[in-house]
Every structure is written in structure tokens, then in C-alpha cells.
Coordinates of C-alpha atoms in Angstrom, one line a residue:
Chain K
M1 CA -21.2 -35.2 -27.9
K2 CA -24.1 -33.1 -26.6
N3 CA -24.3 -31.3 -30.0
A4 CA -24.2 -34.6 -31.9
L5 CA -27.1 -35.9 -29.8
R6 CA -29.1 -32.7 -30.2
L7 CA -28.5 -32.7 -33.9
Y8 CA -29.4 -36.4 -34.1
I9 CA -32.8 -35.8 -32.4
T10 CA -33.6 -33.0 -35.0
F11 CA -33.1 -35.6 -37.7
I12 CA -35.8 -37.8 -36.3
P13 CA -38.9 -36.9 -38.2
T14 CA -41.6 -36.7 -35.6
R15 CA -42.0 -35.4 -32.1
V16 CA -42.9 -38.8 -30.7
L17 CA -40.3 -40.9 -32.4
P18 CA -37.3 -39.7 -30.5
W19 CA -38.9 -40.9 -27.2
L20 CA -39.9 -44.2 -28.8
V21 CA -36.5 -44.8 -30.3
L22 CA -34.3 -43.6 -27.5
V23 CA -36.3 -44.6 -24.4
V24 CA -39.5 -46.7 -24.8
Y25 CA -38.5 -49.4 -27.3
P26 CA -35.2 -50.4 -25.6
I27 CA -36.8 -50.4 -22.1
V28 CA -39.9 -52.3 -23.2
I29 CA -37.9 -55.0 -25.0
T30 CA -35.4 -55.3 -22.2
L31 CA -38.1 -55.7 -19.6
L32 CA -39.7 -58.4 -21.8
S33 CA -36.4 -60.3 -21.9
I34 CA -35.9 -60.0 -18.2
T35 CA -39.5 -60.9 -17.2
S36 CA -39.4 -64.0 -19.4
G37 CA -36.8 -65.5 -17.2
G38 CA -33.7 -64.8 -19.3
Y39 CA -34.4 -67.7 -21.6
L40 CA -32.5 -67.8 -24.8
W41 CA -35.7 -68.6 -26.8
T42 CA -36.9 -65.1 -26.0
E43 CA -33.6 -63.8 -27.3
F44 CA -34.4 -65.4 -30.6
L45 CA -37.8 -63.7 -30.6
V46 CA -36.3 -60.4 -29.7
M47 CA -33.6 -60.6 -32.3
P48 CA -36.0 -60.5 -35.4
F49 CA -38.0 -57.8 -33.7
V50 CA -35.0 -55.6 -33.1
Y51 CA -33.9 -56.3 -36.7
M52 CA -37.2 -55.2 -38.2
V53 CA -37.5 -52.1 -35.9
E54 CA -34.1 -50.9 -36.8
L55 CA -34.7 -51.3 -40.5
L56 CA -37.9 -49.4 -40.2
L57 CA -36.1 -46.6 -38.3
A58 CA -33.5 -46.5 -41.0
L59 CA -36.1 -46.1 -43.7
I60 CA -38.1 -43.4 -41.7
M61 CA -35.1 -41.4 -40.6
F62 CA -32.5 -41.5 -43.3
R63 CA -33.9 -42.8 -46.5
E64 CA -34.4 -39.5 -48.2
L65 CA -31.0 -38.2 -47.1
E66 CA -29.0 -41.3 -47.9
S67 CA -30.9 -42.3 -51.1
K68 CA -29.3 -42.4 -54.5
E69 CA -31.2 -39.2 -55.5
P70 CA -29.2 -36.1 -54.7
V71 CA -31.4 -34.6 -52.0
R72 CA -29.4 -31.6 -50.9
I73 CA -30.3 -29.9 -47.6
E74 CA -29.0 -26.5 -48.6
Y75 CA -28.8 -25.1 -45.0
I76 CA -26.5 -27.9 -43.9
H77 CA -24.5 -27.9 -47.1
S78 CA -23.9 -24.1 -46.9
S79 CA -22.2 -24.5 -43.6
A80 CA -18.5 -25.2 -43.2
K81 CA -19.6 -27.7 -40.5
G82 CA -22.2 -29.3 -42.7
M83 CA -20.3 -32.5 -43.6
H84 CA -19.1 -32.9 -40.0
A85 CA -22.6 -32.4 -38.7
F86 CA -24.0 -35.1 -41.1
G87 CA -21.2 -37.4 -40.0
S88 CA -21.9 -36.9 -36.4
V89 CA -25.6 -37.7 -36.9
M90 CA -24.6 -40.9 -38.6
M91 CA -22.2 -41.9 -35.8
A92 CA -24.8 -41.0 -33.2
D93 CA -27.3 -43.4 -35.0
I94 CA -24.7 -46.2 -35.1
I95 CA -23.8 -45.7 -31.4
R96 CA -27.4 -45.5 -30.4
R97 CA -28.1 -48.8 -32.2
F98 CA -25.1 -50.5 -30.5
I99 CA -26.1 -49.3 -27.0
T100 CA -29.7 -50.3 -27.6
A101 CA -28.6 -53.8 -28.7
L102 CA -26.2 -54.0 -25.7
I103 CA -29.0 -53.1 -23.3
I104 CA -31.6 -55.4 -24.8
F105 CA -29.4 -58.5 -25.1
M106 CA -26.9 -58.1 -22.2
T107 CA -29.3 -57.0 -19.4
P108 CA -31.0 -60.4 -19.1
A109 CA -27.6 -62.1 -19.3
V110 CA -26.2 -59.9 -16.5
W111 CA -29.5 -60.1 -14.5
Y112 CA -29.5 -63.9 -14.4
G113 CA -25.8 -64.3 -14.3
G114 CA -25.8 -66.1 -17.6
L115 CA -28.5 -67.4 -20.0
H116 CA -30.5 -70.5 -20.0
M117 CA -31.4 -72.6 -23.0
G118 CA -35.1 -72.8 -22.1
G119 CA -37.7 -74.4 -20.0
S120 CA -37.4 -74.2 -16.2
G121 CA -34.0 -74.0 -14.6
R122 CA -31.0 -75.0 -16.4
I123 CA -31.2 -77.4 -19.3
T124 CA -28.4 -79.5 -20.6
L125 CA -28.4 -80.1 -24.4
E126 CA -27.2 -83.5 -25.3
I127 CA -26.0 -84.5 -28.8
D128 CA -25.3 -88.2 -29.4
G129 CA -25.3 -88.8 -25.7
E130 CA -22.6 -86.2 -25.1
T131 CA -23.3 -83.1 -23.2
A132 CA -23.1 -80.3 -25.7
I133 CA -24.3 -77.2 -24.1
E134 CA -25.1 -76.6 -20.4
N135 CA -25.1 -73.0 -19.5
V136 CA -24.7 -70.4 -22.1
S137 CA -22.1 -67.7 -21.7
P138 CA -23.1 -64.1 -22.0
L139 CA -20.3 -64.0 -24.6
C140 CA -22.7 -65.8 -26.9
N141 CA -25.0 -62.9 -26.6
M142 CA -22.2 -60.6 -27.6
L143 CA -21.7 -62.6 -30.7
V144 CA -25.4 -62.4 -31.5
I145 CA -25.2 -58.6 -31.0
F146 CA -22.3 -58.1 -33.4
A147 CA -23.9 -60.4 -35.9
L148 CA -27.3 -58.7 -35.7
L149 CA -25.8 -55.2 -35.9
S150 CA -23.6 -56.2 -38.8
V151 CA -26.6 -57.4 -40.8
I152 CA -28.6 -54.4 -39.8
E153 CA -25.9 -52.0 -41.0
L154 CA -25.5 -53.8 -44.3
V155 CA -29.2 -54.3 -45.1
G156 CA -30.0 -50.8 -43.8
Y157 CA -27.4 -49.2 -46.1
L158 CA -28.9 -51.1 -49.1
I159 CA -32.6 -50.5 -48.5
K160 CA -32.0 -46.7 -48.0
R161 CA -30.6 -46.6 -51.5
I162 CA -33.3 -48.8 -53.1
R163 CA -36.5 -47.2 -54.4
S164 CA -38.3 -50.4 -55.2
G165 CA -40.5 -51.6 -52.4
A166 CA -40.2 -55.2 -53.6
L167 CA -36.4 -55.0 -53.5
V168 CA -36.4 -53.4 -50.1
L169 CA -38.5 -56.3 -48.8
T170 CA -36.3 -58.9 -50.5
A171 CA -33.1 -57.4 -49.0
A172 CA -34.8 -57.4 -45.5
I173 CA -35.8 -61.0 -45.9
I174 CA -32.4 -62.1 -47.0
G175 CA -30.9 -60.4 -44.0
Y176 CA -33.4 -62.1 -41.7
I177 CA -32.5 -65.5 -43.2
I178 CA -28.8 -64.9 -42.7
L179 CA -29.5 -64.0 -39.0
T180 CA -31.7 -67.0 -38.5
A181 CA -29.1 -69.3 -40.1
F182 CA -26.5 -67.8 -37.8
G183 CA -28.7 -68.0 -34.8
F184 CA -27.4 -71.1 -33.0
T185 CA -23.9 -70.9 -34.3
P186 CA -22.5 -69.1 -31.2
F187 CA -23.6 -71.8 -29.0
G188 CA -21.6 -74.4 -30.9
I189 CA -18.4 -72.6 -30.3
P190 CA -16.2 -74.2 -27.5
G191 CA -16.1 -72.0 -24.5
K192 CA -12.3 -71.4 -24.7
L193 CA -12.7 -69.9 -28.2
L194 CA -15.6 -67.7 -27.3
P195 CA -13.6 -64.6 -26.3
A196 CA -11.6 -64.8 -29.6
A197 CA -14.8 -65.3 -31.5
V198 CA -16.3 -62.2 -29.9
V199 CA -13.2 -60.2 -30.8
V200 CA -13.3 -61.4 -34.4
A201 CA -17.1 -60.6 -34.6
A202 CA -16.4 -57.1 -33.2
L203 CA -13.7 -56.4 -35.7
I204 CA -15.9 -57.5 -38.6
Y205 CA -18.7 -55.3 -37.3
L206 CA -16.3 -52.4 -36.9
L207 CA -15.1 -52.9 -40.5
I208 CA -18.6 -52.9 -41.8
V209 CA -19.5 -49.8 -39.9
I210 CA -16.4 -48.0 -41.1
L211 CA -16.9 -49.0 -44.8
I212 CA -20.6 -47.9 -44.7
Y213 CA -19.8 -44.7 -42.9
K214 CA -17.2 -43.8 -45.6
A215 CA -19.6 -44.8 -48.4
V216 CA -22.4 -42.6 -47.0
M217 CA -20.1 -39.6 -46.4
K218 CA -18.7 -40.0 -50.0
H219 CA -22.2 -40.0 -51.3
E220 CA -23.0 -36.9 -49.2
K221 CA -19.9 -35.1 -50.6
E222 CA -21.1 -36.0 -54.1
K223 CA -24.2 -33.9 -53.6
Y224 CA -22.1 -30.8 -54.0
Y225 CA -21.6 -32.0 -57.6
D226 CA -24.4 -32.4 -60.2
S227 CA -25.0 -35.7 -62.0
Q228 CA -25.8 -33.7 -65.1
G229 CA -23.3 -31.7 -67.2
Chain H
M1 CA -17.1 5.0 -58.4
D2 CA -14.0 3.4 -56.9
T3 CA -15.1 0.4 -54.9
T4 CA -13.5 -2.8 -53.5
S5 CA -15.0 -6.1 -54.6
V6 CA -16.5 -8.6 -52.2
I7 CA -16.8 -11.2 -55.0
E8 CA -14.6 -11.5 -58.1
V9 CA -15.6 -13.9 -60.8
N10 CA -13.4 -14.8 -63.7
N11 CA -14.2 -17.2 -66.6
L12 CA -16.9 -19.0 -64.6
S13 CA -18.5 -21.9 -66.5
K14 CA -21.1 -24.4 -65.4
K15 CA -22.6 -26.6 -67.9
F16 CA -26.0 -28.4 -67.9
K17 CA -27.7 -30.2 -70.7
G18 CA -28.8 -27.5 -73.1
F19 CA -27.6 -24.6 -70.9
E20 CA -24.4 -23.0 -69.8
L21 CA -23.7 -20.5 -67.2
A22 CA -20.7 -18.5 -68.6
I23 CA -19.5 -15.4 -66.8
D24 CA -16.3 -14.0 -68.1
E25 CA -15.8 -11.3 -65.5
L26 CA -17.9 -10.0 -62.7
N27 CA -17.1 -7.9 -59.7
I28 CA -19.7 -7.4 -57.0
P29 CA -18.9 -4.3 -55.0
E30 CA -18.5 -4.4 -51.3
G31 CA -20.8 -2.5 -49.0
F32 CA -23.7 -2.3 -51.4
A33 CA -26.9 -4.2 -52.2
T34 CA -26.6 -5.9 -55.6
A35 CA -29.5 -7.3 -57.5
L36 CA -29.0 -10.2 -59.8
I37 CA -31.9 -9.9 -62.3
G38 CA -32.9 -12.2 -65.0
E39 CA -35.9 -14.2 -66.3
N40 CA -36.7 -17.7 -65.2
G41 CA -34.0 -20.1 -66.1
A42 CA -31.4 -17.4 -66.7
G43 CA -28.9 -18.9 -64.3
K44 CA -29.4 -16.8 -61.2
S45 CA -29.9 -19.6 -58.8
T46 CA -27.1 -21.6 -60.2
F47 CA -24.7 -18.7 -59.8
I48 CA -25.8 -18.0 -56.2
N49 CA -25.5 -21.7 -55.4
I50 CA -21.9 -21.7 -56.7
L51 CA -21.2 -18.6 -54.5
A52 CA -22.8 -20.2 -51.5
G53 CA -20.6 -23.3 -51.9
I54 CA -23.3 -25.8 -52.4
R55 CA -22.4 -26.4 -56.0
R56 CA -18.8 -27.1 -56.5
D57 CA -18.6 -28.6 -60.0
Y58 CA -17.7 -25.5 -62.1
E59 CA -14.8 -24.2 -63.9
G60 CA -13.2 -20.8 -63.4
E61 CA -12.4 -18.7 -60.5
V62 CA -14.5 -17.3 -57.7
K63 CA -12.8 -15.2 -55.1
F64 CA -14.2 -13.6 -52.0
Y65 CA -12.5 -10.7 -50.2
D66 CA -9.5 -11.0 -52.5
G67 CA -9.0 -14.6 -51.2
S68 CA -8.1 -13.4 -47.7
L69 CA -10.4 -15.7 -45.8
G70 CA -10.0 -19.4 -45.2
E71 CA -12.9 -21.7 -46.2
K72 CA -14.3 -22.1 -42.7
E73 CA -14.2 -18.3 -42.0
L74 CA -15.7 -17.6 -45.4
R75 CA -18.7 -19.9 -44.9
E76 CA -19.2 -18.4 -41.4
S77 CA -19.3 -15.0 -42.9
I78 CA -21.8 -15.8 -45.6
G79 CA -25.5 -16.1 -45.0
Y80 CA -27.4 -17.9 -47.8
T81 CA -31.1 -18.4 -48.5
G82 CA -32.2 -20.8 -51.1
T83 CA -35.4 -22.0 -52.7
D84 CA -35.1 -25.7 -53.0
C85 CA -34.6 -28.2 -50.1
Y86 CA -33.4 -25.7 -47.6
F87 CA -34.3 -27.3 -44.3
L88 CA -35.4 -30.9 -43.5
P89 CA -39.1 -31.0 -44.2
H90 CA -40.0 -32.0 -40.6
W91 CA -38.0 -29.3 -38.9
T92 CA -39.9 -26.8 -36.8
V93 CA -38.9 -23.2 -36.0
G94 CA -37.4 -24.6 -32.8
D95 CA -35.4 -27.3 -34.6
V96 CA -34.0 -24.6 -36.9
E97 CA -32.8 -22.7 -33.8
T98 CA -31.1 -25.9 -32.5
V99 CA -29.5 -26.8 -35.8
S100 CA -28.4 -23.2 -36.5
G101 CA -26.6 -23.0 -33.1
I102 CA -24.6 -26.1 -34.0
L103 CA -23.9 -25.3 -37.6
F104 CA -22.9 -21.7 -37.3
D105 CA -20.7 -20.2 -34.5
S106 CA -22.1 -16.7 -35.0
F107 CA -25.8 -17.6 -34.6
H108 CA -27.7 -15.7 -31.9
D109 CA -30.7 -17.6 -30.6
D110 CA -32.2 -14.5 -28.9
R111 CA -31.9 -12.5 -32.1
Y112 CA -33.5 -15.4 -34.0
R113 CA -36.5 -15.5 -31.6
K114 CA -36.9 -11.8 -31.8
L115 CA -36.8 -11.9 -35.6
C116 CA -39.5 -14.7 -35.5
D117 CA -41.6 -12.4 -33.4
D118 CA -41.0 -9.4 -35.6
M119 CA -41.9 -11.3 -38.7
N120 CA -45.0 -12.8 -37.0
I121 CA -44.0 -16.4 -37.5
T122 CA -46.9 -17.9 -35.6
E123 CA -46.8 -21.6 -36.3
R124 CA -43.7 -22.5 -34.4
N125 CA -44.5 -26.2 -33.9
K126 CA -45.5 -26.9 -37.4
A127 CA -43.3 -28.9 -39.7
F128 CA -41.5 -26.6 -42.2
S129 CA -42.9 -28.5 -45.2
K130 CA -46.4 -27.7 -44.0
L131 CA -45.8 -23.9 -43.7
S132 CA -47.0 -21.5 -46.4
D133 CA -44.3 -20.3 -48.8
G134 CA -44.3 -16.9 -47.1
M135 CA -43.8 -18.4 -43.7
K136 CA -41.0 -20.7 -45.0
M137 CA -39.1 -17.7 -46.4
K138 CA -39.6 -15.7 -43.2
T139 CA -38.2 -18.6 -41.1
I140 CA -35.2 -18.9 -43.5
L141 CA -34.6 -15.1 -43.3
S142 CA -34.8 -15.2 -39.5
A143 CA -32.2 -17.9 -39.4
V144 CA -29.9 -16.0 -41.7
F145 CA -30.3 -12.6 -40.2
A146 CA -29.8 -14.0 -36.7
R147 CA -26.1 -14.6 -37.6
D148 CA -23.2 -12.2 -37.7
T149 CA -22.3 -12.3 -41.3
K150 CA -20.6 -10.0 -43.8
L151 CA -22.2 -11.2 -47.0
L152 CA -25.8 -12.2 -47.7
L153 CA -26.6 -14.3 -50.7
L154 CA -30.4 -14.3 -51.1
D155 CA -32.0 -16.4 -53.8
E156 CA -35.4 -15.0 -54.7
P157 CA -36.1 -13.8 -51.2
A158 CA -39.0 -11.6 -52.1
S159 CA -40.9 -14.0 -54.4
P160 CA -43.1 -15.7 -51.8
L161 CA -43.6 -12.6 -49.6
D162 CA -46.6 -10.3 -49.4
P163 CA -46.0 -6.6 -50.3
L164 CA -45.8 -5.6 -46.6
M165 CA -43.2 -8.2 -45.9
R166 CA -41.2 -7.3 -49.0
D167 CA -41.1 -3.8 -47.8
K168 CA -39.9 -5.0 -44.4
L169 CA -37.2 -7.2 -46.2
C170 CA -36.0 -4.1 -48.1
G171 CA -35.7 -2.3 -44.7
M172 CA -33.8 -5.2 -43.2
I173 CA -31.4 -5.3 -46.1
R174 CA -30.8 -1.6 -45.9
E175 CA -30.3 -1.7 -42.2
Y176 CA -27.9 -4.7 -42.6
I177 CA -25.7 -2.7 -45.0
D178 CA -25.8 0.5 -43.1
E179 CA -24.7 -1.3 -39.9
G180 CA -21.7 -2.7 -41.8
N181 CA -20.2 0.7 -42.6
G182 CA -19.2 -0.4 -46.0
E183 CA -18.1 -3.9 -44.9
K184 CA -21.4 -5.7 -45.3
S185 CA -22.8 -6.6 -48.7
V186 CA -25.9 -8.2 -50.1
L187 CA -26.4 -10.1 -53.3
F188 CA -30.0 -11.0 -54.0
S189 CA -31.6 -12.5 -57.1
T190 CA -35.0 -11.6 -58.4
H191 CA -37.0 -11.8 -61.5
N192 CA -39.2 -8.9 -60.4
I193 CA -36.9 -6.0 -59.6
A194 CA -39.8 -3.6 -59.2
D195 CA -40.4 -4.9 -55.7
M196 CA -36.7 -4.5 -54.6
E197 CA -35.7 -1.5 -56.7
N198 CA -35.6 0.9 -53.7
V199 CA -32.9 -1.1 -52.0
T200 CA -30.8 -1.9 -55.0
D201 CA -27.5 -0.1 -55.4
Y202 CA -25.9 -2.2 -58.1
A203 CA -27.6 -4.3 -60.8
V204 CA -26.4 -7.3 -62.7
I205 CA -28.6 -8.4 -65.5
I206 CA -28.2 -12.0 -66.5
E207 CA -29.7 -13.6 -69.6
Q208 CA -29.2 -17.1 -71.1
G209 CA -26.4 -17.7 -68.6
R210 CA -24.5 -14.6 -69.4
V211 CA -24.1 -11.2 -67.9
V212 CA -25.5 -8.7 -70.4
E213 CA -25.4 -5.6 -68.3
Q214 CA -24.2 -4.4 -65.0
G215 CA -23.6 -1.2 -63.1
F216 CA -24.6 1.1 -60.3
V217 CA -28.2 2.0 -60.7
E218 CA -27.5 5.7 -60.9
D219 CA -25.0 5.0 -63.7
L220 CA -27.5 2.8 -65.5
K221 CA -30.1 5.5 -65.3
E222 CA -27.7 7.9 -67.0
K223 CA -26.7 5.3 -69.6
Y224 CA -30.3 4.5 -70.7
V225 CA -33.3 6.6 -71.4
M226 CA -36.9 5.8 -71.9
V227 CA -38.2 7.2 -75.2
K228 CA -41.9 7.7 -76.0
G229 CA -43.1 9.1 -79.2
E230 CA -45.8 9.3 -81.7
L231 CA -45.7 7.6 -85.1
G232 CA -47.2 10.5 -87.0
E233 CA -47.3 10.8 -90.8
G234 CA -44.6 8.9 -92.7
H235 CA -44.4 6.7 -89.8
T236 CA -42.6 3.9 -91.6
D237 CA -39.2 5.7 -91.1
V238 CA -40.0 6.4 -87.4
R239 CA -41.0 2.8 -86.9
S240 CA -37.9 1.6 -88.5
I241 CA -35.7 3.9 -86.4
A242 CA -37.5 2.9 -83.2
E243 CA -37.2 -0.8 -84.0
Q244 CA -33.5 -0.5 -84.7
T245 CA -32.6 1.8 -81.8
L246 CA -34.9 0.9 -78.9
H247 CA -34.6 -2.2 -76.7
G248 CA -37.9 -4.0 -76.3
C249 CA -39.8 -1.4 -78.3
T250 CA -43.5 -1.6 -78.2
F251 CA -46.0 -0.1 -80.6
S252 CA -49.6 1.0 -80.1
Q253 CA -52.1 2.9 -82.2
Y254 CA -50.8 6.1 -80.4
G255 CA -47.1 5.6 -80.8
F256 CA -44.1 3.8 -79.5
E257 CA -42.1 3.3 -76.3
G258 CA -38.8 1.7 -75.6
L259 CA -35.4 1.9 -73.9
C260 CA -32.3 3.1 -75.6
Q261 CA -28.8 4.1 -74.7
A262 CA -28.6 7.9 -74.0
D263 CA -25.9 8.4 -76.7
S264 CA -28.3 6.9 -79.3
I265 CA -31.0 9.5 -78.7
E266 CA -29.8 11.7 -81.5
R267 CA -31.3 9.2 -83.9
F268 CA -34.6 10.6 -82.9
A269 CA -33.7 14.2 -83.6
E270 CA -36.5 16.2 -85.2
M271 CA -39.0 13.7 -84.0
D272 CA -41.7 14.4 -81.5
I273 CA -40.5 12.3 -78.5
A274 CA -40.5 12.4 -74.8
V275 CA -37.4 11.3 -73.0
E276 CA -37.6 10.1 -69.4
T277 CA -35.3 8.6 -66.9
P278 CA -36.1 4.9 -66.8
T279 CA -36.8 2.9 -63.7
L280 CA -34.5 0.0 -63.0
S281 CA -37.4 -2.2 -63.9
Q282 CA -37.7 -0.6 -67.3
I283 CA -33.9 -0.9 -67.8
C284 CA -34.0 -4.6 -66.9
V285 CA -37.0 -5.4 -69.1
G286 CA -35.6 -3.5 -72.1
V287 CA -32.1 -5.1 -71.8
M288 CA -33.6 -8.6 -71.2
K289 CA -35.8 -8.2 -74.2
K290 CA -32.8 -7.6 -76.4
Y291 CA -31.3 -11.0 -75.4
T292 CA -34.2 -13.2 -74.6
V293 CA -35.2 -16.2 -76.7
L294 CA -38.8 -15.7 -75.6
R295 CA -41.1 -14.9 -78.6

């Protein structure tokens, strides 16, 4: 675990970025969420921000390594532990992203004992005269986390392999549209079904992570073989 | 000389577009420094990459230590230096130390720091990509020599180094082999053997992807001689004999000079020639000229 973290930090390309990635950015965004009163509308401002930051980090940190071109880091590839080292860096990045999202989105929920829809105090949302949503369960935030991370993993994988700036931007925008469209869905789910929905979302996220991890490791193994000849 | 082989190669083939590395049989002796010599594009780096395990798409058989080591143990025992993307471009000397300790069990960080001091690696916080070629190679060599290995595969280690550092590298290689008491070996590639001649025990000359000559240096110096002679009157015959017999024969207004096999020297009987023991560099150039496609 310690070695995975040390190795992960060496993969971050600047001296300042590890501090920004691991410490500053999660803390600043979490404080922003807390100090805004734990209102859900801030969560929806934070969500696109986290999405864009994570995609930017993916491009900065791993684009060259995970691109379609066979960039081979000979020192790592000559070690018997090379593949394992690369895999542990990938896992560390995935775990870092999950923990960051957990901290950013769950801290306000825990702080305020639940989330509010907006405005001052608790607001009840009425649809057709019927009370639709009163207080928002933190489980809704868990759904948002898994949805956000799933889209980040998918879009992140694609943009690292695309060379065209226009296509990168297109992929990122499509991901953002999907997130926005999903945005309020968790809050329409009846309370009794929320735990099951969270479990399903977690499983989908895990499946996406496993598939992407396997795809990237397969691509890394292929670097031992030339595309020519 | 009876020796055991650290590397045995049989029917090795690696194809590229317009080029094929094809080595039918090659045995690198254990306990010696072997130079892999060839012109640019001869296949030296490809061969070393295959030995280092970073290229795996080849046909044929490559065996280390008679196949007695498992893959993990083998990779731990081999120290490899390359010329392409070796480290991540942003790694500093400190990052190399961190990564090396994780990737290799036998890495000694105190030895690494001492080697960095000895080689005067001054810019320790600079990104690897921003270092000069010489500093890059010194950092790579420090990382490799800081490990407990039994075989070093060095791809063009001397090319970016200044003459003083090349001399130091030769000393490090000699010390490495002497410390091993016959169990440590070095295989290094070079296209300029003159700089590494004093540390070379065994030479393999590779041209157009094929081994064209190999042997212990002392044996090669007995096998070949350097012939210098004057053209004199009736020089047409002399010129013809020289062209047919000598490898890489050169002519000037004063005469001719070239390499030939010692047992062919009788063809120059009754000619006014001087015969010298060639240097390894002269042997390599002469042999390569015989097989090169350069015009």
C-alpha cells in the first residue's frame, strides 16, 4: 500500500501537483460545500467541477502512458515487477478518485445530517399538489458519486486514447450532458428503494472500473510487442 | 578457451519492415565483458531489448544461465540500460531512487547516492527530460550499478559520455566483472569500439541483422592482420590481390592498407608489405566493410 502510494506520487508529473491533487483540491471543495450550508444546489455546482478536474488530471498524468501509441518506459518494463507496478499506480488513482469524491460529496451530508434542497431551512418539493421530496437522503449523494465516477472513468479512458483535441472535448461534453441528465434522477427514487439503487450503482461502477483496468493492463502488456513486423 | 555461456541464442528471428534480425547461434561467455559492435541500424538495440525482456515478439530461443533461473529471479539479476524512453520524462534523480527501490529488490539507495556523487550528477531536482544526454546516461548507470546483478545489458552506454566519463565507465565495468569472480558478465553495444576497446574481452560484430564475426579479442587479433604495402611498379596485380584479399582495403598515392585473415597473408608473398596486429577497432571496421551496404 505504501509502495503503491509512493509510486503513484512519482507518476504525477510536477512537484506541486501531488499536493494539489491529494490535499488542496479535496479540502477546498469540501469546505466550499460545507460552508454553503449543505445545499444540494452546491452539489450540482461541485459535480461538474470535480468532473472537469478529474478529466484534466487524467490527461496530465496518464495520457502519454495510456495512449494508443506504444510509449514504453523501459526501466519499468525491464523489471519483473513492472506490470504489477503499473497496475498498482492505476488502482491507486482509482482509489484516490473514489476517496476524493466520497469526502467531497458525503462530508456535507454527514455534517448537516442530510441534505437540503435549497434555500433556507428545509424545503418541500411539491409536484401536482403532492409532496414529492422533503429531506434528501445522503444515499442520494452516494448515487451521485457512483454515477459521477462511472462517467469519469469511461470518459477518462477514452480521452487518454484520443489524440484529436476536438474529439477529446466532444467526449468530455457528452459525459457532462449524461451527468446533467442524470442529475436529479436519484431524488425521484422512492426512499425504500434507495439502498438497492445504491448497491446497483456501486456494482455498475465496479464493473466499469474492472473492465477499464483490464483494458489498460492489456494495452500495457501489448507494449512488449511491436505493431510492426 | 573453455567457458560457460551466460546467454545462449538459437535461431533468433525478429522481423521489421525491410529488416530482419536473424541470429542462428550465439553464445555470450560468462564472466567477461562482451562488446556488440555494429553500424547504426545493424540490430544491436533490438537484440539487447530482446535480451532485456522489453521486446517479446520474436521467434527462436534465448536462454540465460542454461535456463536455471525463473523469470522473476532472472529479471532481478539483469541490469539494463537503454536509449529510448527509459524513465518517465518528469522523474528526478530522487524519483529514480524511489521507483528503483520498489521495482528491484536488490537496489541499494546508499550505493545509488554514492554513485550519483561519484559521477558528479549535480542537477538532482531537474526533470530527467531536461538533463543533458551525458547526465541522463550517468543517472541511468547509477540506477543500474546500484543493484546487485549478475548480468549487465548496456545499450550504447558510452555514446553520450565525455572521454573522462567513458574511461570511468570502463573502470566500473572492469571492477564489476572482477568482483564477480567469473560469475558476473557485461554485454554492451557500441558503434565506436575504440572508446571501449580496453575493457572488451569478447567481441560480436553484427551487420545487417546478422552476426558476421565473433570471438575473444586475443583470438581475433591472431585471426586477422593489418597489411600495409606499397603499390610499386606493375601495381595492377598488387592492387588486384589487395582488393580480393583485404577487407575494407583503402588505396592512396603511397600504397594500400587493409585487414585480412592471417592465413591469407601468403598471397602477399614477395611483396613489400608491413604486417601489424590490428586493433579491435580496425578488425571491426574491416569486417563491417565486407558486409555493409553503405557505398
